[in-house]
Amino acid sequence: MKAIPPAQNPERSRRRICVVTGTRAEYGLLYWLMKEMQDDPDLDLRIIVTCMHLSPEFGLTWREIEKDGFPIDEKVEMLLSSDTPAGTAKSTGLGVIGFADAFARMGPDIVVLLGDRFETLAAAIAAHMERIPIAHIHGGETTEGAMDEAFRHSVTKMSQLHFVAAEPYRKRVVQMGEDISRVFLTGSPGLDHLEHTKLLELHELGKDLGLELASPLFLVTYHPVTLEEDSEEDFGILLKVLDSFPDATVVFTLPNADTGGRVIMEMIHRFEAENPGRCGVFTSLGQRRYLSLLKYCDAVIGNSSSGLTEAPSFGVPTVNIGNRQKGRLRASSVLDFPDGQRSLEDAILCALSPSFRKIALNTKNPYGNGGASKRIKEILKTVELGGLLEKKFFDIPFSAEHIRRMEECG
């Protein structure tokens, strides 16, 4: 039986909000928003898990969600055992089918999506086709080295509500034609952990991870750069550089289920086998252990968005490698490699230097300082649903300079 279109259901006493999550990292960003909605008597939180959460290869992290006290309403299986471009495209297609069925059964009033991954795109397509309003978090950002860049902006155009992390991103979403009254500057919800999450002491963390966390302590996450073909070569360079720090403790978190990810996973496991005792590899650390590592590590190394959005709040230097995060806002605690001035080893040495650590400790996070989850929840709770699906293109008048440049281009 097909669900009644959500905004037209007169018998519903509570607004039904569906959150979709497909990865451990995304769930960490959504956690406190989900808690806010779960604790609100006027909201009916529903949860769909998909993609990496359901994969044994990536740790079956749906179990962590249930352990945290969130009942899972639907599981959408979509991830093929392939990280080729064709395999990712087919997984996306399966996701559209699975989400279409799940949304039809659930009948949500609003679907909440975060970020830019292919499963997010699949959920957005299904919700858009079923005329369900979409609230998108972290729109307007750019990741020029990843195909996810196009996914993010596509989801923006299918969404009715936009919760952005910084003012430049708000301007970009409006530039894409979104109604300025529906674009809300909230900051990143992932930073709410700074206020709410009790972190582990260093000795507790080491015991939990089964490692002696000697300094320097590196937290390394490297994902495939999906618009480039040299991710394996670049990651090999990183591993060779890590060999030049033989006294360092290295904690790896494994890459996402992106094209080329399995090769990087194999390289990490080989490095672990060659460096027993000083290296740990984890499919999923969970939010508490991950944030505790951010507190105690000497540097975050790799190309994860966490090095740009969360690490600055801990005063931890980040060595950001390559183009995957190109275009995103950076705090003063972030060193980019390559930057044309130093080798990767020199970049890490710079991050460890007392002068740069002082810079990192005094940095200001461009993604906010917490409180985003409550702000987002209140908007989801009170926004008028009637007419929400209707979208008009918000035109920005061209300046004289824009007109001149267009005329020059013919």
mmCIF file with all atom_site columns, N, CA and C in Angstrom, residues 24 28 34 118 121 161 169 191 204 273 352 355 378:
data_model
loop_
_atom_site.group_PDB
_atom_site.id
_atom_site.type_symbol
_atom_site.label_atom_id
_atom_site.label_alt_id
_atom_site.label_comp_id
_atom_site.label_asym_id
_atom_site.label_entity_id
_atom_site.label_seq_id
_atom_site.pdbx_PDB_ins_code
_atom_site.Cartn_x
_atom_site.Cartn_y
_atom_site.Cartn_z
_atom_site.occupancy
_atom_site.B_iso_or_equiv
_atom_site.pdbx_formal_charge
_atom_site.auth_seq_id
_atom_site.auth_comp_id
_atom_site.auth_asym_id
_atom_site.auth_atom_id
_atom_site.pdbx_PDB_model_num
ATOM 1  N N  . ARG A 1 24  ? 30.464 5.647  8.559  1.00 0.00 ? 24  ARG A N  1
ATOM 2  C CA . ARG A 1 24  ? 30.791 5.929  9.966  1.00 0.00 ? 24  ARG A CA 1
ATOM 3  C C  . ARG A 1 24  ? 31.036 7.416  10.181 1.00 0.00 ? 24  ARG A C  1
ATOM 4  N N  . GLY A 1 28  ? 28.831 10.126 12.462 1.00 0.00 ? 28  GLY A N  1
ATOM 5  C CA . GLY A 1 28  ? 29.406 10.937 13.527 1.00 0.00 ? 28  GLY A CA 1
ATOM 6  C C  . GLY A 1 28  ? 28.971 12.389 13.440 1.00 0.00 ? 28  GLY A C  1
ATOM 7  N N  . MET A 1 34  ? 20.532 13.705 15.449 1.00 0.00 ? 34  MET A N  1
ATOM 8  C CA . MET A 1 34  ? 19.620 12.589 15.668 1.00 0.00 ? 34  MET A CA 1
ATOM 9  C C  . MET A 1 34  ? 19.168 12.541 17.132 1.00 0.00 ? 34  MET A C  1
ATOM 10 N N  . PHE A 1 118 ? 27.892 8.941  -3.111 1.00 0.00 ? 118 PHE A N  1
ATOM 11 C CA . PHE A 1 118 ? 26.992 8.396  -4.126 1.00 0.00 ? 118 PHE A CA 1
ATOM 12 C C  . PHE A 1 118 ? 25.712 7.835  -3.523 1.00 0.00 ? 118 PHE A C  1
ATOM 13 N N  . LEU A 1 121 ? 23.405 10.760 -3.113 1.00 0.00 ? 121 LEU A N  1
ATOM 14 C CA . LEU A 1 121 ? 22.785 11.087 -4.396 1.00 0.00 ? 121 LEU A CA 1
ATOM 15 C C  . LEU A 1 121 ? 21.625 10.142 -4.691 1.00 0.00 ? 121 LEU A C  1
ATOM 16 N N  . LEU A 1 161 ? 15.611 22.584 1.671  1.00 0.00 ? 161 LEU A N  1
ATOM 17 C CA . LEU A 1 161 ? 16.191 23.260 2.834  1.00 0.00 ? 161 LEU A CA 1
ATOM 18 C C  . LEU A 1 161 ? 17.694 23.001 2.839  1.00 0.00 ? 161 LEU A C  1
ATOM 19 N N  . TYR A 1 169 ? 29.857 29.263 1.893  1.00 0.00 ? 169 TYR A N  1
ATOM 20 C CA . TYR A 1 169 ? 29.028 28.176 1.374  1.00 0.00 ? 169 TYR A CA 1
ATOM 21 C C  . TYR A 1 169 ? 27.574 28.613 1.235  1.00 0.00 ? 169 TYR A C  1
ATOM 22 N N  . LEU A 1 191 ? 30.696 19.412 15.039 1.00 0.00 ? 191 LEU A N  1
ATOM 23 C CA . LEU A 1 191 ? 31.424 20.093 16.107 1.00 0.00 ? 191 LEU A CA 1
ATOM 24 C C  . LEU A 1 191 ? 30.661 20.095 17.424 1.00 0.00 ? 191 LEU A C  1
ATOM 25 N N  . GLU A 1 204 ? 43.562 5.297  28.854 1.00 0.00 ? 204 GLU A N  1
ATOM 26 C CA . GLU A 1 204 ? 42.363 4.528  28.514 1.00 0.00 ? 204 GLU A CA 1
ATOM 27 C C  . GLU A 1 204 ? 42.299 4.274  27.011 1.00 0.00 ? 204 GLU A C  1
ATOM 28 N N  . ALA A 1 273 ? 51.695 -4.891 8.824  1.00 0.00 ? 273 ALA A N  1
ATOM 29 C CA . ALA A 1 273 ? 52.440 -6.138 9.036  1.00 0.00 ? 273 ALA A CA 1
ATOM 30 C C  . ALA A 1 273 ? 53.937 -5.890 9.123  1.00 0.00 ? 273 ALA A C  1
ATOM 31 N N  . LEU A 1 352 ? 55.026 19.354 13.150 1.00 0.00 ? 352 LEU A N  1
ATOM 32 C CA . LEU A 1 352 ? 55.489 18.962 14.480 1.00 0.00 ? 352 LEU A CA 1
ATOM 33 C C  . LEU A 1 352 ? 56.300 20.055 15.182 1.00 0.00 ? 352 LEU A C  1
ATOM 34 N N  . SER A 1 355 ? 56.755 26.086 16.620 1.00 0.00 ? 355 SER A N  1
ATOM 35 C CA . SER A 1 355 ? 56.170 27.314 16.088 1.00 0.00 ? 355 SER A CA 1
ATOM 36 C C  . SER A 1 355 ? 54.834 27.050 15.409 1.00 0.00 ? 355 SER A C  1
ATOM 37 N N  . GLU A 1 378 ? 15.409 22.719 15.214 1.00 0.00 ? 378 GLU A N  1
ATOM 38 C CA . GLU A 1 378 ? 14.319 23.676 15.393 1.00 0.00 ? 378 GLU A CA 1
ATOM 39 C C  . GLU A 1 378 ? 13.723 24.098 14.056 1.00 0.00 ? 378 GLU A C  1
#
